[in-house]
PDB file of C-alpha atoms in Angstrom:
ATOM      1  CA  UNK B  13       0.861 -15.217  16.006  1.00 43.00           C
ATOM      2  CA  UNK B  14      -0.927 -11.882  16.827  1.00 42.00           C
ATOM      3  CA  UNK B  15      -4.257 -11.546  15.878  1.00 41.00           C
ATOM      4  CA  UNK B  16      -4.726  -9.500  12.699  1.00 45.00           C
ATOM      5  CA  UNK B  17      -7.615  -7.770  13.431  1.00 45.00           C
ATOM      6  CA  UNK B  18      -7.657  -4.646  15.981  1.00 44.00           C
ATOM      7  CA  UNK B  19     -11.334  -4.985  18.547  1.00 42.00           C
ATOM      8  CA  UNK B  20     -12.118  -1.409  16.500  1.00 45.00           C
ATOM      9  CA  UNK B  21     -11.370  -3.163  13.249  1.00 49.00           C
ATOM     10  CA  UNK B  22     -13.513  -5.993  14.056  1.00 44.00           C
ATOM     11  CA  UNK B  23     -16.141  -3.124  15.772  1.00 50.00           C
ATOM     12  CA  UNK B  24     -16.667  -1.335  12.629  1.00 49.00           C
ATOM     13  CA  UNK B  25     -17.229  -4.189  10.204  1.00 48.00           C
ATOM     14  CA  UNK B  26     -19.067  -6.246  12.499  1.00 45.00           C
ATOM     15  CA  UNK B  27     -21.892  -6.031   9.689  1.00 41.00           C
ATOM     16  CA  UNK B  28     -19.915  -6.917   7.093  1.00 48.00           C
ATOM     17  CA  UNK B  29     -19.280 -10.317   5.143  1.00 54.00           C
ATOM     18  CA  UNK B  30     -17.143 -12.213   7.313  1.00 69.00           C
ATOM     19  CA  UNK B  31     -14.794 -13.594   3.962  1.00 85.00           C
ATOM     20  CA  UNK B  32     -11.635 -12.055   3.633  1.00 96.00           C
ATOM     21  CA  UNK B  33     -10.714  -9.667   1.034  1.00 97.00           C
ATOM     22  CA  UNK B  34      -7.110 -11.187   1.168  1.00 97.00           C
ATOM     23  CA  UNK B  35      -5.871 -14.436   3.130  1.00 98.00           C
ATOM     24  CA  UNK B  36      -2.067 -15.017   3.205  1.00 98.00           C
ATOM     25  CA  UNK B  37      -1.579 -18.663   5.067  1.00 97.00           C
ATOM     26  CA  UNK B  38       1.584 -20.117   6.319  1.00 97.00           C
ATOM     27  CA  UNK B  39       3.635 -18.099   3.272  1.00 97.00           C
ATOM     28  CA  UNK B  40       7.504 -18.074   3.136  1.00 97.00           C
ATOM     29  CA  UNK B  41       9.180 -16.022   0.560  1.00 97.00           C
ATOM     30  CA  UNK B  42      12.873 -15.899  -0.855  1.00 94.00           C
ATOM     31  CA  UNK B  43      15.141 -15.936  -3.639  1.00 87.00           C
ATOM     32  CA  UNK B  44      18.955 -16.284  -4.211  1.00 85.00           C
ATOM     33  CA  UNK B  45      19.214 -18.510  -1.374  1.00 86.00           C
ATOM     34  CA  UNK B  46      18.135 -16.034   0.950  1.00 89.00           C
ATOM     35  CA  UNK B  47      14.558 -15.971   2.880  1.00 93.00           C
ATOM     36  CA  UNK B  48      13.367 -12.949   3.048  1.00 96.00           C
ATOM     37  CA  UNK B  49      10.635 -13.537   5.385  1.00 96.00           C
ATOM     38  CA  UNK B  50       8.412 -16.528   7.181  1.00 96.00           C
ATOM     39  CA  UNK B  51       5.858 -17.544   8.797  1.00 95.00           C
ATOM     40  CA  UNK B  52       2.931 -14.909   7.657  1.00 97.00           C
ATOM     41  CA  UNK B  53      -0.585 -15.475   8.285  1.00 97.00           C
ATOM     42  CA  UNK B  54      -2.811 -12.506   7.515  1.00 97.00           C
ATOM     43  CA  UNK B  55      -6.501 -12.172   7.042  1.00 97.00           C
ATOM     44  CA  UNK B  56      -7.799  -8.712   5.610  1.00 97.00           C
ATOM     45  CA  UNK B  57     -11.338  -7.955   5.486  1.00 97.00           C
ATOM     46  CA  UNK B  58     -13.282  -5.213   3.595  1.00 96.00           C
ATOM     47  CA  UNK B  59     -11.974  -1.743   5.038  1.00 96.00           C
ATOM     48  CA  UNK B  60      -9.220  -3.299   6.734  1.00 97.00           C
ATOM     49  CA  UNK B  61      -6.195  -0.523   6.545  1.00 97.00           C
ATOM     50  CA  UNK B  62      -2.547  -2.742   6.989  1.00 98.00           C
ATOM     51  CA  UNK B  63      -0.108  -0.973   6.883  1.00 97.00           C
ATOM     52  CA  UNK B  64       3.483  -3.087   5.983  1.00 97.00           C
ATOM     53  CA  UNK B  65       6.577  -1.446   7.935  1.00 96.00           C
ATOM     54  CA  UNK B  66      10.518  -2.717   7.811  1.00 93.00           C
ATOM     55  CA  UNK B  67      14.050  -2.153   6.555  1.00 91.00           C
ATOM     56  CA  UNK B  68      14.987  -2.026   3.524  1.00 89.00           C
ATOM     57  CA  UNK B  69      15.550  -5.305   1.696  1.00 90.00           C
ATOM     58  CA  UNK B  70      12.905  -6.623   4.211  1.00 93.00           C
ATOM     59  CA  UNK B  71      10.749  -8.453   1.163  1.00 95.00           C
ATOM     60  CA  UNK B  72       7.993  -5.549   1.890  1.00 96.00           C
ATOM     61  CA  UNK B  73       7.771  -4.798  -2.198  1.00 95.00           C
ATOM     62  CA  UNK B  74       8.178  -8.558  -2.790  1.00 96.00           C
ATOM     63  CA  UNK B  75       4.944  -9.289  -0.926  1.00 97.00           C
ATOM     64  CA  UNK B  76       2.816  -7.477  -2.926  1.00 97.00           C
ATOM     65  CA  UNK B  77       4.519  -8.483  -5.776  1.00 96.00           C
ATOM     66  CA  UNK B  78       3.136 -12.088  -4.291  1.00 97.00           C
ATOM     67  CA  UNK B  79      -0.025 -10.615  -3.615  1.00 97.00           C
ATOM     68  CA  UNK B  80       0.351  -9.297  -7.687  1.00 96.00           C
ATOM     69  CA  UNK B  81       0.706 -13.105  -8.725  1.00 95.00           C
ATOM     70  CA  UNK B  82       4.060 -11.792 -10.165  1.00 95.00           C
ATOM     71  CA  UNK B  83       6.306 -13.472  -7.184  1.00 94.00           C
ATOM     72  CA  UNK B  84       5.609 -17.073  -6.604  1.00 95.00           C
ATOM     73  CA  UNK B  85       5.927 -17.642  -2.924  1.00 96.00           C
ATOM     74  CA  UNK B  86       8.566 -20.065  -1.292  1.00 96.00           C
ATOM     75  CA  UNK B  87       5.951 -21.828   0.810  1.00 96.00           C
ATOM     76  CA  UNK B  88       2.179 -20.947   1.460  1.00 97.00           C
ATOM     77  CA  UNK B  89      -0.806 -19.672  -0.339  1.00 97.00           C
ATOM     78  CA  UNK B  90      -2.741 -16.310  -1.038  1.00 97.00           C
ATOM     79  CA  UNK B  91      -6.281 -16.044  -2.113  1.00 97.00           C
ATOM     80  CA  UNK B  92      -8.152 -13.167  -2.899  1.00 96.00           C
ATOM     81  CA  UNK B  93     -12.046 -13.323  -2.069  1.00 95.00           C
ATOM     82  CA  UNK B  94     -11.348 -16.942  -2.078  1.00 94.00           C
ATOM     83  CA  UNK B  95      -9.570 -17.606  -5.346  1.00 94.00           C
ATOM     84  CA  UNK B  96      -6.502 -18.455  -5.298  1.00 95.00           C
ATOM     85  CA  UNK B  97      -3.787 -15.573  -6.414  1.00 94.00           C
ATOM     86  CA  UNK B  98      -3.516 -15.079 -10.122  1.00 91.00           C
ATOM     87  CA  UNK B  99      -1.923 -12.174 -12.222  1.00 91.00           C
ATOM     88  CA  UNK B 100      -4.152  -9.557 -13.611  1.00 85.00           C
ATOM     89  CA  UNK B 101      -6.970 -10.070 -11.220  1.00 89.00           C
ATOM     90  CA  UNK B 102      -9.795  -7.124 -11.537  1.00 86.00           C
ATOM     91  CA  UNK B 103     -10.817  -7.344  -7.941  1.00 91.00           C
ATOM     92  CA  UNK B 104      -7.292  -6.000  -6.897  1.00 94.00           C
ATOM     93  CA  UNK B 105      -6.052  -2.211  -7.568  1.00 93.00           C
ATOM     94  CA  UNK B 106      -2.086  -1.420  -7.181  1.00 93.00           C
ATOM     95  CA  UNK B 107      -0.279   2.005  -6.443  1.00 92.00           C
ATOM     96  CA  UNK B 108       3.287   1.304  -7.830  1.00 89.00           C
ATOM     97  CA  UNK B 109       6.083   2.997  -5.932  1.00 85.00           C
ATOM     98  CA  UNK B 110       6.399   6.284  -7.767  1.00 74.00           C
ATOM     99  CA  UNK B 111       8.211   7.322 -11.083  1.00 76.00           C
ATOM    100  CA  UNK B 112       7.562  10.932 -12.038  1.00 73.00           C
ATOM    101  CA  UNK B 113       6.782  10.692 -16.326  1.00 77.00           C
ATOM    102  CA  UNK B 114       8.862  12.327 -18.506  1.00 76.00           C
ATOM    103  CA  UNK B 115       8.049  15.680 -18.932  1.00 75.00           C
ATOM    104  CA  UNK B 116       7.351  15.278 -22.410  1.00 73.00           C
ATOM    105  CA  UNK B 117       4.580  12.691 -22.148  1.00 80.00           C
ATOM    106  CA  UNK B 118       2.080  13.518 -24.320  1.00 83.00           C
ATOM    107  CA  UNK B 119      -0.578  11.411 -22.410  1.00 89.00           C
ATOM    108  CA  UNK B 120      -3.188  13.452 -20.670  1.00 92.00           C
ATOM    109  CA  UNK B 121      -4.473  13.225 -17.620  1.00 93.00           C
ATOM    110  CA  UNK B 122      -7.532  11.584 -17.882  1.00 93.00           C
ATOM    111  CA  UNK B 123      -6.780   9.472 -20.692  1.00 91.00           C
ATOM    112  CA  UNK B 124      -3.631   8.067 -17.798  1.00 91.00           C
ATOM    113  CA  UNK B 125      -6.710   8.036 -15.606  1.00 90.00           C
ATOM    114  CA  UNK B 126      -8.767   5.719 -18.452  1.00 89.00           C
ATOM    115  CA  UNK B 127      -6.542   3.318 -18.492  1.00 88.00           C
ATOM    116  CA  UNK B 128      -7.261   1.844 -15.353  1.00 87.00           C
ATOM    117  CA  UNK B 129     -10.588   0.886 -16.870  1.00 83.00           C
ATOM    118  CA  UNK B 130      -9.569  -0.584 -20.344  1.00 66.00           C
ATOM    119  CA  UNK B 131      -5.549  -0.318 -19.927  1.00 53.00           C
ATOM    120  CA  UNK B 132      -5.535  -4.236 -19.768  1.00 48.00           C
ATOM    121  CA  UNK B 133      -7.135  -4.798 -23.175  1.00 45.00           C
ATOM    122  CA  UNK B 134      -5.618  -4.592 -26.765  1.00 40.00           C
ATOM    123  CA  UNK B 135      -6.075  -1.922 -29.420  1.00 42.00           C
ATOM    124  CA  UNK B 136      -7.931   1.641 -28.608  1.00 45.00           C
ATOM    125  CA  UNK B 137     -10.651   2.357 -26.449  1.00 52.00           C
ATOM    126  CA  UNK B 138     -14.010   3.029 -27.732  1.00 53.00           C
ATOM    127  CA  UNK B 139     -15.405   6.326 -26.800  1.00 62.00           C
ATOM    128  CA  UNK B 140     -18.907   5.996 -24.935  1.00 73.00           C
ATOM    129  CA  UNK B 141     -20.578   7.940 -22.406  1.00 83.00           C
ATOM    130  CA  UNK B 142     -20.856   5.555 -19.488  1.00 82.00           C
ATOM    131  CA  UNK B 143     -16.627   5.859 -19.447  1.00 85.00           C
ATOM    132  CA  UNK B 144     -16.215   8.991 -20.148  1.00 88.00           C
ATOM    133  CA  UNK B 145     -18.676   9.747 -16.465  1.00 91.00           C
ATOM    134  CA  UNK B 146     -16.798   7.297 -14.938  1.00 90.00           C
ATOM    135  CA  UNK B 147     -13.224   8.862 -15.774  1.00 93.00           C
ATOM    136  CA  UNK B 148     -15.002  12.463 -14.830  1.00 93.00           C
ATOM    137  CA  UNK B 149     -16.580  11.050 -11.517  1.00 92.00           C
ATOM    138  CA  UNK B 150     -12.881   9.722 -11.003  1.00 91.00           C
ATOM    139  CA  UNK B 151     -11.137  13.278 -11.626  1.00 93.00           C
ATOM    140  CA  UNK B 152     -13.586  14.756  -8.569  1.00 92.00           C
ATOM    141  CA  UNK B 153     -12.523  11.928  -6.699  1.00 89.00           C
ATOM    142  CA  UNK B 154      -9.148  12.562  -6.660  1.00 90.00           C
ATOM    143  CA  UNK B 155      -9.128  16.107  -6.421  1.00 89.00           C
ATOM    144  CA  UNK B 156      -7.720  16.293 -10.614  1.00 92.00           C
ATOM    145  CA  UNK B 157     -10.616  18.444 -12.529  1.00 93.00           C
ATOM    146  CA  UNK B 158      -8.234  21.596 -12.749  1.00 94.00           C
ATOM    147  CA  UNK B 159      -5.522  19.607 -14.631  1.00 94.00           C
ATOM    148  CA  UNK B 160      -7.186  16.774 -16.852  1.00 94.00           C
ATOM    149  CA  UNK B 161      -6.752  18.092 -20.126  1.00 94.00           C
ATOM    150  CA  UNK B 162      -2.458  18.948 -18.758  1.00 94.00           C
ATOM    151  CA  UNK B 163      -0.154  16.468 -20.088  1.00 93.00           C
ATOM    152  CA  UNK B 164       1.251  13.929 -17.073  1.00 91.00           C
ATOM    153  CA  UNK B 165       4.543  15.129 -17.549  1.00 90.00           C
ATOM    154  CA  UNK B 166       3.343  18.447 -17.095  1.00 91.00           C
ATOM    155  CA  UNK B 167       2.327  17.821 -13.169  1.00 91.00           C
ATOM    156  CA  UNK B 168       3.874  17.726  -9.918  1.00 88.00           C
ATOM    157  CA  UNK B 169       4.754  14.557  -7.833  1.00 87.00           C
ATOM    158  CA  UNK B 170       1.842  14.550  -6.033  1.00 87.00           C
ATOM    159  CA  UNK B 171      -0.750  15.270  -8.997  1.00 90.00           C
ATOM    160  CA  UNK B 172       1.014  12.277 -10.890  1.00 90.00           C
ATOM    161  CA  UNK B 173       0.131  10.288  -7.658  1.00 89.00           C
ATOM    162  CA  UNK B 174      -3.652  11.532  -7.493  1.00 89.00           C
ATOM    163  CA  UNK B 175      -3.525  10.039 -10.496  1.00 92.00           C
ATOM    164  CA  UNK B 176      -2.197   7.289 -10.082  1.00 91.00           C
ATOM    165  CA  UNK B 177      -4.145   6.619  -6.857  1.00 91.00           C
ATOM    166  CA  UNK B 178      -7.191   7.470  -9.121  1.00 91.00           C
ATOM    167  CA  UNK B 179      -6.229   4.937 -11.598  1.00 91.00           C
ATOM    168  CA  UNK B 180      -5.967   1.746  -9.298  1.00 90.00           C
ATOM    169  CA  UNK B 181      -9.437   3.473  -7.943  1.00 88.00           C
ATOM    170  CA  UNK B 182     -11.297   3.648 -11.142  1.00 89.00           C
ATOM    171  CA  UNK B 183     -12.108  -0.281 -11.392  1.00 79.00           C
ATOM    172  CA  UNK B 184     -13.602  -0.746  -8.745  1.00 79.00           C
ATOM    173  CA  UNK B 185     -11.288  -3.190  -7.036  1.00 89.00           C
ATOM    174  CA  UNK B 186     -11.886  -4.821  -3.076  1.00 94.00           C
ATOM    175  CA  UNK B 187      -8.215  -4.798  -2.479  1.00 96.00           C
ATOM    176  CA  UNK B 188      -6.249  -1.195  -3.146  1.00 96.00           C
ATOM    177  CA  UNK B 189      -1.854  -2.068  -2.647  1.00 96.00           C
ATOM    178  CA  UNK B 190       0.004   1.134  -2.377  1.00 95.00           C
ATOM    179  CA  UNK B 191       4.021   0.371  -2.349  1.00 95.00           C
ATOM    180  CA  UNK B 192       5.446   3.668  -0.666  1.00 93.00           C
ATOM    181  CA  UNK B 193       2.527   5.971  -1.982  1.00 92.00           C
ATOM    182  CA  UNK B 194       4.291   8.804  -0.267  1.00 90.00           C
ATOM    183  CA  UNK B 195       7.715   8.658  -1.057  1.00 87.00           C
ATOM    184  CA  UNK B 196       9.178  11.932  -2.146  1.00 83.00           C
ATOM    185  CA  UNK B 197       6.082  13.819  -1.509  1.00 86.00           C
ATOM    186  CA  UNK B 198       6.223  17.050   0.572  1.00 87.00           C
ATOM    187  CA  UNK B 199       3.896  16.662   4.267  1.00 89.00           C
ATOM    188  CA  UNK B 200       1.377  18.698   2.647  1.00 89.00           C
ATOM    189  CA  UNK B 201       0.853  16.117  -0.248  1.00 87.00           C
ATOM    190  CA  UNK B 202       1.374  13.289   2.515  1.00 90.00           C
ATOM    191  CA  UNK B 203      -1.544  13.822   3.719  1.00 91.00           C
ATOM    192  CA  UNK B 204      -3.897  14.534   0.853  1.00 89.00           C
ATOM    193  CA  UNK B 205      -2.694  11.568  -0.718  1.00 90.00           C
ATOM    194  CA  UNK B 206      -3.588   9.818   2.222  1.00 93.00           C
ATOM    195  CA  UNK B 207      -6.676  10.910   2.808  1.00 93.00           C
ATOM    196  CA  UNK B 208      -7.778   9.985  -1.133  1.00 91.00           C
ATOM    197  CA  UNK B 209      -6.667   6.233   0.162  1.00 93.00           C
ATOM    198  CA  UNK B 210      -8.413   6.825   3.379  1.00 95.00           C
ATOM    199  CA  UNK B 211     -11.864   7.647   1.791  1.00 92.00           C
ATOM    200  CA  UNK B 212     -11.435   4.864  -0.537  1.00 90.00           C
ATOM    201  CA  UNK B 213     -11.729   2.696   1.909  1.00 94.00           C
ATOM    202  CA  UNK B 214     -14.161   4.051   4.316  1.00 93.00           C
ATOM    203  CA  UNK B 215     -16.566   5.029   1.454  1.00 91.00           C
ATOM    204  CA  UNK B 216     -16.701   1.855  -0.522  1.00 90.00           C
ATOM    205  CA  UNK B 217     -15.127  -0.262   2.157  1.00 94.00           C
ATOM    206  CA  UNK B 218     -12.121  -1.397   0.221  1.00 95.00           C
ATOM    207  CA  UNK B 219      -9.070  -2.880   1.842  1.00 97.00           C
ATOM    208  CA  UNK B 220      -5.861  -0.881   1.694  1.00 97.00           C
ATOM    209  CA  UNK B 221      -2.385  -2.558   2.425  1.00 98.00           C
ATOM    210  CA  UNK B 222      -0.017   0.246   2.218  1.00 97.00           C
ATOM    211  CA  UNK B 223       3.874   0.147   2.489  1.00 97.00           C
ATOM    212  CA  UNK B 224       5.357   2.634   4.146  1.00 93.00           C
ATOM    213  CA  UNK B 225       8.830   4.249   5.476  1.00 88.00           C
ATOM    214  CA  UNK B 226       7.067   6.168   8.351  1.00 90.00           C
ATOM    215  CA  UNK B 227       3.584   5.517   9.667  1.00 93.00           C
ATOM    216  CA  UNK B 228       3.318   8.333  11.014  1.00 93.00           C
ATOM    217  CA  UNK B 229       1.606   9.968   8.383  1.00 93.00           C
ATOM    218  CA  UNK B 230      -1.101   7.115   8.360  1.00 95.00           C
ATOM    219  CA  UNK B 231      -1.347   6.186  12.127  1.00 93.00           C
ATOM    220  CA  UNK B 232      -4.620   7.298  12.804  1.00 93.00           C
ATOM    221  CA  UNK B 233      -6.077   5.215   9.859  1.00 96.00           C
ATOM    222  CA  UNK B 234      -4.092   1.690  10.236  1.00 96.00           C
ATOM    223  CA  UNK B 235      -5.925  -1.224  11.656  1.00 95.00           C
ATOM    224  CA  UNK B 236      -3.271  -3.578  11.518  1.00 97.00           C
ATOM    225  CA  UNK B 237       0.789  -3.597  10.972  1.00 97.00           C
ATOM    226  CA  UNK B 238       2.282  -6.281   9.176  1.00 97.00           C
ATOM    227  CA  UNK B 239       6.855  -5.507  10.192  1.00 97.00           C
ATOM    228  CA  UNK B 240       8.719  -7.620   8.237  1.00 96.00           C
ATOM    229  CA  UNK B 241      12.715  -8.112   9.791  1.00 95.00           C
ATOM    230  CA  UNK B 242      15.488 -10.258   9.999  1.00 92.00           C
ATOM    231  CA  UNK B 243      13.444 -13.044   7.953  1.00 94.00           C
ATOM    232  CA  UNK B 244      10.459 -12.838  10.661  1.00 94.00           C
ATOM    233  CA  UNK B 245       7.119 -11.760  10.130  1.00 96.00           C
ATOM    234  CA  UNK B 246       4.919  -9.934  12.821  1.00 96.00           C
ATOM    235  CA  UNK B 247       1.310  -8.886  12.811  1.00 97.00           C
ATOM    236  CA  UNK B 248      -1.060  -7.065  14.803  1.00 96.00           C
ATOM    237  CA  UNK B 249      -2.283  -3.667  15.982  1.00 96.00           C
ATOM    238  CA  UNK B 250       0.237  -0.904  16.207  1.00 95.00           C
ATOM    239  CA  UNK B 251       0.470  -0.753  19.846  1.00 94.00           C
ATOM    240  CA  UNK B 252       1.038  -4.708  19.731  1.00 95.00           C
ATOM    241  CA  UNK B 253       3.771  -4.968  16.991  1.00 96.00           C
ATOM    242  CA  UNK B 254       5.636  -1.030  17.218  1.00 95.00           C
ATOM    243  CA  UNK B 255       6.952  -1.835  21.009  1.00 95.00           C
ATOM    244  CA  UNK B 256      10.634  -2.413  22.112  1.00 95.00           C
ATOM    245  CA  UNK B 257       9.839  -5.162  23.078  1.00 95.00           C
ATOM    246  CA  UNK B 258       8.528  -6.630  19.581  1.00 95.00           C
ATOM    247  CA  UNK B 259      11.419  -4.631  17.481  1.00 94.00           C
ATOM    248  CA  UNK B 260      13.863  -5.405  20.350  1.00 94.00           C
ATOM    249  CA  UNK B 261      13.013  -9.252  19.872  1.00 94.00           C
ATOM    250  CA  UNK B 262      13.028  -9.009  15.941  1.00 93.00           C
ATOM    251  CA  UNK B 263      16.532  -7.044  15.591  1.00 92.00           C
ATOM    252  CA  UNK B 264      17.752  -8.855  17.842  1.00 90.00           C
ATOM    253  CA  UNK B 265      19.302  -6.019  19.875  1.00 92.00           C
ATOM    254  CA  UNK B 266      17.794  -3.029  21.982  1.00 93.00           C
ATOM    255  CA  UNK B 267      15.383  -0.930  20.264  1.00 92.00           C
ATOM    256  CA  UNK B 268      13.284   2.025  21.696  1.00 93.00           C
ATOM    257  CA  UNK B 269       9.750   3.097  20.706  1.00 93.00           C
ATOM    258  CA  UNK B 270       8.834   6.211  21.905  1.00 93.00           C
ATOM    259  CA  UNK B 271       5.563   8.206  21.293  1.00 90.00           C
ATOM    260  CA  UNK B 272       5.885  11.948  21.161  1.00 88.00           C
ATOM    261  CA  UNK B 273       3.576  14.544  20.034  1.00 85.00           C
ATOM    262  CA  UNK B 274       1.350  11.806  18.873  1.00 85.00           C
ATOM    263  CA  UNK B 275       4.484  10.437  16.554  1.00 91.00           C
ATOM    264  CA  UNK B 276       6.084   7.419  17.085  1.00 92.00           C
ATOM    265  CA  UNK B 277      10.310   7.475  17.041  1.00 91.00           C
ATOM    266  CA  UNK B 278      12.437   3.988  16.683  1.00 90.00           C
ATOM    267  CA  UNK B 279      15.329   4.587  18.375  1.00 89.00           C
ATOM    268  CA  UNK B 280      18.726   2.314  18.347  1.00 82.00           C
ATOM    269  CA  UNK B 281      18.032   0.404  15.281  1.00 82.00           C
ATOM    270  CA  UNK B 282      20.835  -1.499  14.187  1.00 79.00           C
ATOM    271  CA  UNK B 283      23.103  -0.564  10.897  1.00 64.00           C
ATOM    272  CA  UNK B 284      21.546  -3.282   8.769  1.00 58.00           C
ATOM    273  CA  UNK B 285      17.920  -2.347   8.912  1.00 61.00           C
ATOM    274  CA  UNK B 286      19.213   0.847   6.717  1.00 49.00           C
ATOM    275  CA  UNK B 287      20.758  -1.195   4.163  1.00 37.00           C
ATOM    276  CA  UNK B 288      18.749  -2.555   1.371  1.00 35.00           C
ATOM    277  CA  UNK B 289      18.064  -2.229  -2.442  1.00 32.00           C
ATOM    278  CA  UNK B 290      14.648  -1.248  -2.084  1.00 38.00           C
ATOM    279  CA  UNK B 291      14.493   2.399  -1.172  1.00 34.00           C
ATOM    280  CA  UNK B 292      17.508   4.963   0.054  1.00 31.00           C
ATOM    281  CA  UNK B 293      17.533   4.807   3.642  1.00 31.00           C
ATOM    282  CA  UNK B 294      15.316   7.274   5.798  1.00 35.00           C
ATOM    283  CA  UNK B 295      17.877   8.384   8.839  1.00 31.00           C
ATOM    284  CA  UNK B 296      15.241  10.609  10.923  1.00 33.00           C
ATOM    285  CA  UNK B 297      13.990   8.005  13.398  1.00 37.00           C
ATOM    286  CA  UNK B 298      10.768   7.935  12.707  1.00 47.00           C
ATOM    287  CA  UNK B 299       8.963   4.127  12.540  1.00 53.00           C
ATOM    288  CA  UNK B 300       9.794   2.775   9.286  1.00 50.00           C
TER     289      UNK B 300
END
């Protein structure tokens, strides 16, 4: 197994605590009879950016959903800061993939944001100062003063997903998961969202595991890739795991990385690794 740290990885948080914000060990995971993937060991420590790549189907949404304590895994264990996985825990903030509200929500902006602080508990919130700061020191944060009075369903895609971003933000979890943060987001909003998960973790040194369709967009920020294929798992930095010889080996069947323009383009992957139920296929080349 590759290591999971990259040497500038391990550089910058050389003075941090050594315990891992998340430790997969030895995990398998399938359903229906089918395994989806095997054979994952991962250790993620504070301001660690992984980044999870693979076709669709791959079991990329079903490990965080493991990660959630909402998937039981096949074989293995996950702890988080040394607990073992449960559902609901505080220290962990998720980024669902997105789903644009109706445009007749009535719920406004920071009130959506709020709930990240209290959404978890029954009956209403009670007013106070303290959150009230906290939900305004969010809306800088994420870039969201102009519109938090506007109604959700009111915003664009990539306001909603400030917001959302800001939301998993606002309780001050170790562990941020972001499944396909930038799906159906313009390049412009690409990278502003990406730069609100970026600063997350280089300002409060939280650990981001992000899936993605194309890393592009997040290349210059990922530590560590985690490409999930043909029931294999395979982990290290980009330049160890996005070869042909790595994708060759995992498909099973020639497959070309090439780095242009700073990009990287898969080229030759097979017909299966676009079929899936997770996502509509992405047909542009581009590392997925």
């Amino acid at each position: 197994m590759m290591s999971t740290m990259t040497s500038a990885a391990t550089e910058r948080h050389a003075q941090v605590d050594a315990r891992p914000v998340l430790s997969i060990t030895d995990a398998a995971l399938g359903y229906d009879g089918r395994l989806l993937w095997a054979g994952l060991d991962l250790d993620i420590v504070p301001g660690q950016f992984v980044a999870v790549l693979g076709p669709n189907g791959s079991g990329k949404t079903s490990l965080l959903r493991a990660v959630l304590g909402t998937q039981p895994l096949t074989r293995g264990r996950i702890e988080i800061l040394g607990e073992p996985v449960r559902r609901g825990h505080r220290s962990v903030g998720y980024v669902p993939q997105q789903h644009l509200a109706d445009h007749g929500t009535p719920l406004r902006a920071r009130d959506f944001l709020a709930l990240g602080i209290d959404g978890n508990r029954f009956g209403l919130p009670l007013p106070s100062a303290s959150r009230r700061r906290k939900v305004d020191a969010m809306l800088d944060t994420v870039q969201a003063r102009a519109f938090a009075n506007a109604r959700i369903g009111s915003l664009s895609g990539g306001e909603q997903q400030r917001l959302r971003i800001g939301q998993a933000l606002i309780g001050d979890s170790s562990l941020l998961l972001c499944d396909e943060p930038l799906i159906s987001l313009d390049l412009h909003q690409q990278r502003a969202v990406s730069d609100l998960i970026d600063a997350s973790r280089r300002d409060h040194d939280r650990a981001v595991v992000m899936i993605t369709h194309d890393v592009n967009p997040v290349l210059d920020m990922v530590d560590t890739v985690v490409y999930l294929a043909n029931g294999q798992a395979r982990v290290g930095a980009v330049d160890e795991v996005l070869t042909s010889r790595v994708l060759s080996e995992l498909y099973e069947t020639p497959v070309e990385v090439i780095r242009a323009r700073g990009q990287l383009v898969v080229v030759g992957l097979p017909d299966h690794a676009h079929q899936g139920h997770e996502h509509a296929p992405h047909h542009d080349g581009t590392a997925h």
